[in-house]
mmCIF file of C-alpha atoms in Angstrom:
data_model
loop_
_atom_site.group_PDB
_atom_site.id
_atom_site.type_symbol
_atom_site.label_atom_id
_atom_site.label_comp_id
_atom_site.label_asym_id
_atom_site.label_seq_id
_atom_site.Cartn_x
_atom_site.Cartn_y
_atom_site.Cartn_z
ATOM 1 C CA GLN A 1 -3.334 -22.068 -32.190
ATOM 2 C CA VAL A 2 -5.107 -19.199 -30.452
ATOM 3 C CA GLN A 3 -3.771 -17.242 -27.506
ATOM 4 C CA LEU A 4 -6.243 -15.429 -25.285
ATOM 5 C CA VAL A 5 -5.504 -12.622 -22.842
ATOM 6 C CA GLU A 6 -8.177 -11.304 -20.484
ATOM 7 C CA SER A 7 -8.245 -7.858 -18.908
ATOM 8 C CA GLY A 8 -10.624 -5.573 -17.060
ATOM 9 C CA GLY A 9 -11.062 -7.395 -13.784
ATOM 10 C CA GLY A 10 -10.843 -5.678 -10.435
ATOM 11 C CA LEU A 11 -12.585 -4.785 -7.203
ATOM 12 C CA VAL A 12 -16.041 -3.235 -7.393
ATOM 13 C CA GLN A 13 -18.868 -2.609 -4.954
ATOM 14 C CA ALA A 14 -22.107 -4.519 -5.214
ATOM 15 C CA GLY A 15 -24.364 -2.891 -7.776
ATOM 16 C CA GLY A 16 -21.420 -1.652 -9.806
ATOM 17 C CA SER A 17 -20.216 -2.547 -13.284
ATOM 18 C CA LEU A 18 -17.136 -3.913 -14.988
ATOM 19 C CA ARG A 19 -16.298 -4.719 -18.576
ATOM 20 C CA LEU A 20 -14.007 -7.635 -19.262
ATOM 21 C CA SER A 21 -12.092 -7.900 -22.503
ATOM 22 C CA CYS A 22 -10.393 -10.886 -24.072
ATOM 23 C CA ALA A 23 -7.920 -10.258 -26.879
ATOM 24 C CA ALA A 24 -7.097 -13.122 -29.199
ATOM 25 C CA SER A 25 -4.036 -13.662 -31.326
ATOM 26 C CA GLY A 26 -4.116 -15.180 -34.760
ATOM 27 C CA ARG A 27 -6.133 -14.670 -37.907
ATOM 28 C CA THR A 28 -8.885 -17.184 -37.230
ATOM 29 C CA PHE A 29 -10.707 -15.472 -34.361
ATOM 30 C CA SER A 30 -13.952 -15.225 -36.317
ATOM 31 C CA SER A 31 -14.014 -18.982 -36.848
ATOM 32 C CA TYR A 32 -14.440 -19.676 -33.142
ATOM 33 C CA VAL A 33 -17.333 -19.545 -30.760
ATOM 34 C CA MET A 34 -16.206 -17.502 -27.773
ATOM 35 C CA GLY A 35 -17.221 -18.142 -24.214
ATOM 36 C CA TRP A 36 -16.769 -16.748 -20.727
ATOM 37 C CA PHE A 37 -16.492 -18.999 -17.695
ATOM 38 C CA ARG A 38 -15.826 -18.296 -14.034
ATOM 39 C CA GLN A 39 -14.449 -20.174 -11.085
ATOM 40 C CA ALA A 40 -14.920 -19.217 -7.463
ATOM 41 C CA PRO A 41 -12.699 -20.634 -4.709
ATOM 42 C CA GLY A 42 -13.617 -24.215 -3.924
ATOM 43 C CA LYS A 43 -16.079 -24.451 -6.800
ATOM 44 C CA GLU A 44 -16.032 -25.935 -10.267
ATOM 45 C CA ARG A 45 -15.592 -23.823 -13.353
ATOM 46 C CA GLU A 46 -18.989 -22.440 -14.364
ATOM 47 C CA PHE A 47 -20.301 -21.388 -17.756
ATOM 48 C CA VAL A 48 -21.295 -17.712 -17.910
ATOM 49 C CA ALA A 49 -22.003 -16.862 -21.549
ATOM 50 C CA CYS A 50 -21.016 -17.588 -25.116
ATOM 51 C CA VAL A 51 -21.388 -15.851 -28.457
ATOM 52 C CA SER A 52 -21.550 -17.292 -31.958
ATOM 53 C CA ARG A 53 -18.934 -16.679 -34.621
ATOM 54 C CA GLY A 54 -20.750 -13.733 -36.154
ATOM 55 C CA GLY A 55 -21.996 -12.372 -32.845
ATOM 56 C CA GLY A 56 -25.654 -12.798 -33.645
ATOM 57 C CA ASN A 57 -26.454 -15.537 -31.160
ATOM 58 C CA THR A 58 -25.729 -15.585 -27.450
ATOM 59 C CA LEU A 59 -26.307 -17.936 -24.554
ATOM 60 C CA TYR A 60 -26.241 -17.127 -20.829
ATOM 61 C CA VAL A 61 -26.418 -18.906 -17.525
ATOM 62 C CA ASP A 62 -29.688 -18.002 -15.807
ATOM 63 C CA SER A 63 -27.987 -16.250 -12.899
ATOM 64 C CA VAL A 64 -26.547 -13.504 -15.129
ATOM 65 C CA LYS A 65 -29.388 -12.992 -17.611
ATOM 66 C CA GLY A 66 -30.398 -9.359 -17.762
ATOM 67 C CA ARG A 67 -27.200 -8.257 -16.005
ATOM 68 C CA PHE A 68 -24.345 -9.448 -18.244
ATOM 69 C CA THR A 69 -23.891 -8.950 -21.983
ATOM 70 C CA ILE A 70 -21.407 -10.819 -24.150
ATOM 71 C CA SER A 71 -20.309 -9.308 -27.451
ATOM 72 C CA ARG A 72 -17.453 -9.574 -29.904
ATOM 73 C CA ASP A 73 -15.614 -7.419 -32.398
ATOM 74 C CA ASN A 74 -14.091 -9.651 -35.048
ATOM 75 C CA ALA A 75 -12.182 -6.745 -36.576
ATOM 76 C CA LYS A 76 -10.385 -6.310 -33.243
ATOM 77 C CA ASN A 77 -10.130 -10.022 -32.385
ATOM 78 C CA THR A 78 -11.768 -9.234 -29.059
ATOM 79 C CA VAL A 79 -14.670 -10.567 -27.024
ATOM 80 C CA TYR A 80 -16.254 -8.584 -24.205
ATOM 81 C CA LEU A 81 -18.322 -9.281 -21.135
ATOM 82 C CA GLN A 82 -20.213 -6.265 -19.826
ATOM 83 C CA MET A 83 -21.237 -6.949 -16.241
ATOM 84 C CA ASN A 84 -23.813 -4.719 -14.566
ATOM 85 C CA SER A 85 -25.596 -4.885 -11.209
ATOM 86 C CA LEU A 86 -22.787 -7.006 -9.832
ATOM 87 C CA LYS A 87 -23.395 -9.145 -6.775
ATOM 88 C CA ALA A 88 -21.041 -10.643 -4.209
ATOM 89 C CA GLU A 89 -21.750 -14.090 -5.673
ATOM 90 C CA ASP A 90 -20.257 -12.947 -8.993
ATOM 91 C CA THR A 91 -16.835 -12.928 -7.330
ATOM 92 C CA ALA A 92 -14.580 -15.344 -9.216
ATOM 93 C CA VAL A 93 -11.744 -15.662 -11.664
ATOM 94 C CA TYR A 94 -13.198 -15.098 -15.122
ATOM 95 C CA TYR A 95 -11.811 -16.962 -18.118
ATOM 96 C CA CYS A 96 -12.444 -16.549 -21.794
ATOM 97 C CA ALA A 97 -12.326 -19.546 -24.087
ATOM 98 C CA ALA A 98 -12.494 -20.366 -27.790
ATOM 99 C CA GLY A 99 -14.282 -23.368 -29.213
ATOM 100 C CA THR A 100 -16.212 -24.770 -32.118
ATOM 101 C CA LEU A 101 -19.611 -25.280 -30.464
ATOM 102 C CA SER A 102 -21.990 -22.952 -28.669
ATOM 103 C CA SER A 103 -21.847 -24.972 -25.509
ATOM 104 C CA ARG A 104 -22.119 -24.627 -21.733
ATOM 105 C CA SER A 105 -19.555 -27.383 -21.233
ATOM 106 C CA PRO A 106 -15.948 -26.304 -20.677
ATOM 107 C CA ASP A 107 -14.855 -29.585 -22.247
ATOM 108 C CA THR A 108 -15.900 -28.350 -25.695
ATOM 109 C CA TYR A 109 -13.606 -25.317 -25.629
ATOM 110 C CA LEU A 110 -10.150 -25.672 -27.114
ATOM 111 C CA TYR A 111 -8.237 -22.622 -25.956
ATOM 112 C CA TRP A 112 -8.276 -20.751 -22.654
ATOM 113 C CA GLY A 113 -6.942 -17.526 -21.265
ATOM 114 C CA GLN A 114 -5.173 -17.203 -17.920
ATOM 115 C CA GLY A 115 -8.115 -15.526 -16.205
ATOM 116 C CA THR A 116 -8.823 -12.200 -14.562
ATOM 117 C CA GLN A 117 -10.013 -11.736 -10.988
ATOM 118 C CA VAL A 118 -13.346 -10.069 -10.319
ATOM 119 C CA THR A 119 -14.129 -9.239 -6.697
ATOM 120 C CA VAL A 120 -17.467 -7.760 -5.695
ATOM 121 C CA SER A 121 -17.672 -6.328 -2.195
ATOM 122 C CA SER A 122 -21.003 -6.326 -0.408
#
Protein backbone atom coordinates (compact mmCIF):
# COMPACT_ATOMS: atom_id res chain seq x y z
CA GLN A 1 0.00 0.00 0.00
CA VAL A 2 1.23 3.48 -0.89
CA GLN A 3 -0.27 6.73 0.33
CA LEU A 4 0.32 9.86 -1.71
CA VAL A 5 -0.07 13.45 -0.56
CA GLU A 6 0.23 16.35 -3.00
CA SER A 7 1.15 19.92 -2.12
CA GLY A 8 2.23 23.12 -3.80
CA GLY A 9 -0.89 24.10 -5.69
CA GLY A 10 -2.31 27.59 -5.65
CA LEU A 11 -3.27 30.65 -7.64
CA VAL A 12 -0.73 32.08 -10.07
CA GLN A 13 -0.82 34.55 -12.94
CA ALA A 14 -0.32 33.41 -16.49
CA GLY A 15 3.38 33.12 -17.25
CA GLY A 16 4.20 32.26 -13.66
CA SER A 17 5.56 29.09 -12.09
CA LEU A 18 4.61 26.56 -9.46
CA ARG A 19 6.25 23.43 -8.15
CA LEU A 20 4.05 20.57 -7.07
CA SER A 21 5.29 17.93 -4.68
CA CYS A 22 3.92 14.49 -3.94
CA ALA A 23 5.13 12.72 -0.82
CA ALA A 24 4.73 8.97 -0.63
CA SER A 25 4.55 6.74 2.41
CA GLY A 26 6.08 3.32 2.59
CA ARG A 27 9.43 1.80 1.75
CA THR A 28 8.72 0.79 -1.83
CA PHE A 29 8.52 4.21 -3.49
CA SER A 30 11.44 3.47 -5.81
CA SER A 31 9.67 0.41 -7.18
CA TYR A 32 6.90 2.48 -8.73
CA VAL A 33 6.59 4.57 -11.83
CA MET A 34 5.21 7.93 -10.77
CA GLY A 35 2.83 10.02 -12.78
CA TRP A 36 1.03 13.35 -12.69
CA PHE A 37 -2.48 13.75 -14.05
CA ARG A 38 -4.90 16.67 -14.08
CA GLN A 39 -8.62 17.15 -14.29
CA ALA A 40 -10.37 20.36 -15.22
CA PRO A 41 -14.06 20.93 -14.46
CA GLY A 42 -16.26 19.00 -16.85
CA LYS A 43 -13.33 17.19 -18.43
CA GLU A 44 -11.81 13.75 -18.12
CA ARG A 45 -8.65 13.11 -16.17
CA GLU A 46 -5.67 13.85 -18.41
CA PHE A 47 -2.15 12.47 -18.35
CA VAL A 48 0.51 15.14 -17.78
CA ALA A 49 3.82 13.37 -17.19
CA CYS A 50 5.43 10.29 -15.73
CA VAL A 51 8.91 9.31 -14.58
CA SER A 52 10.57 5.91 -14.43
CA ARG A 53 11.61 4.21 -11.21
CA GLY A 54 15.16 5.52 -11.32
CA GLY A 55 14.20 8.91 -12.71
CA GLY A 56 16.11 8.52 -15.93
CA ASN A 57 13.17 8.34 -18.31
CA THR A 58 10.26 10.74 -18.58
CA LEU A 59 7.16 11.09 -20.71
CA TYR A 60 5.03 14.20 -21.24
CA VAL A 61 1.80 15.19 -22.89
CA ASP A 62 2.56 17.43 -25.87
CA SER A 63 0.82 20.46 -24.39
CA VAL A 64 3.31 20.74 -21.50
CA LYS A 65 6.56 19.78 -23.23
CA GLY A 66 9.20 22.42 -22.69
CA ARG A 67 7.22 24.01 -19.85
CA PHE A 68 6.83 21.26 -17.22
CA THR A 69 9.50 19.02 -15.72
CA ILE A 70 8.83 15.88 -13.70
CA SER A 71 11.50 14.58 -11.34
CA ARG A 72 11.79 12.36 -8.30
CA ASP A 73 13.95 11.98 -5.23
CA ASN A 74 13.83 8.37 -4.09
CA ALA A 75 15.72 9.19 -0.90
CA LYS A 76 12.88 11.54 0.06
CA ASN A 77 10.04 9.42 -1.35
CA THR A 78 8.91 12.46 -3.32
CA VAL A 79 8.01 13.25 -6.91
CA TYR A 80 7.90 16.80 -8.24
CA LEU A 81 6.28 18.65 -11.09
CA GLN A 82 7.94 21.96 -11.93
CA MET A 83 5.52 24.03 -13.98
CA ASN A 84 6.78 27.11 -15.82
CA SER A 85 5.14 29.50 -18.28
CA LEU A 86 1.74 28.55 -16.94
CA LYS A 87 -1.34 29.17 -19.05
CA ALA A 88 -5.00 29.54 -18.15
CA GLU A 89 -5.66 26.14 -19.76
CA ASP A 90 -3.37 24.52 -17.18
CA THR A 91 -6.00 25.23 -14.53
CA ALA A 92 -7.08 21.92 -13.00
CA VAL A 93 -6.81 19.66 -10.00
CA TYR A 94 -3.46 17.90 -10.24
CA TYR A 95 -3.07 14.34 -8.99
CA CYS A 96 -0.02 12.21 -8.51
CA ALA A 97 -0.21 8.48 -9.00
CA ALA A 98 1.95 5.38 -8.57
CA GLY A 99 1.99 2.48 -10.97
CA THR A 100 4.04 -0.27 -12.52
CA LEU A 101 4.09 0.92 -16.14
CA SER A 102 5.23 4.12 -17.80
CA SER A 103 1.82 4.80 -19.22
CA ARG A 104 -0.47 7.66 -20.25
CA SER A 105 -3.52 5.68 -19.15
CA PRO A 106 -4.87 6.38 -15.66
CA ASP A 107 -6.15 2.81 -15.57
CA THR A 108 -2.60 1.48 -15.19
CA TYR A 109 -1.90 3.43 -11.99
CA LEU A 110 -2.59 1.72 -8.69
CA TYR A 111 -2.48 4.47 -6.09
CA TRP A 112 -3.67 8.07 -6.21
CA GLY A 113 -3.35 11.17 -4.11
CA GLN A 114 -6.25 13.46 -3.23
CA GLY A 115 -5.19 16.21 -5.62
CA THR A 116 -4.10 19.82 -5.36
CA GLN A 117 -5.78 22.74 -7.11
CA VAL A 118 -3.82 24.82 -9.60
CA THR A 119 -5.50 27.98 -10.85
CA VAL A 120 -3.88 30.15 -13.50
CA SER A 121 -5.39 33.59 -13.98
CA SER A 122 -5.16 35.24 -17.38
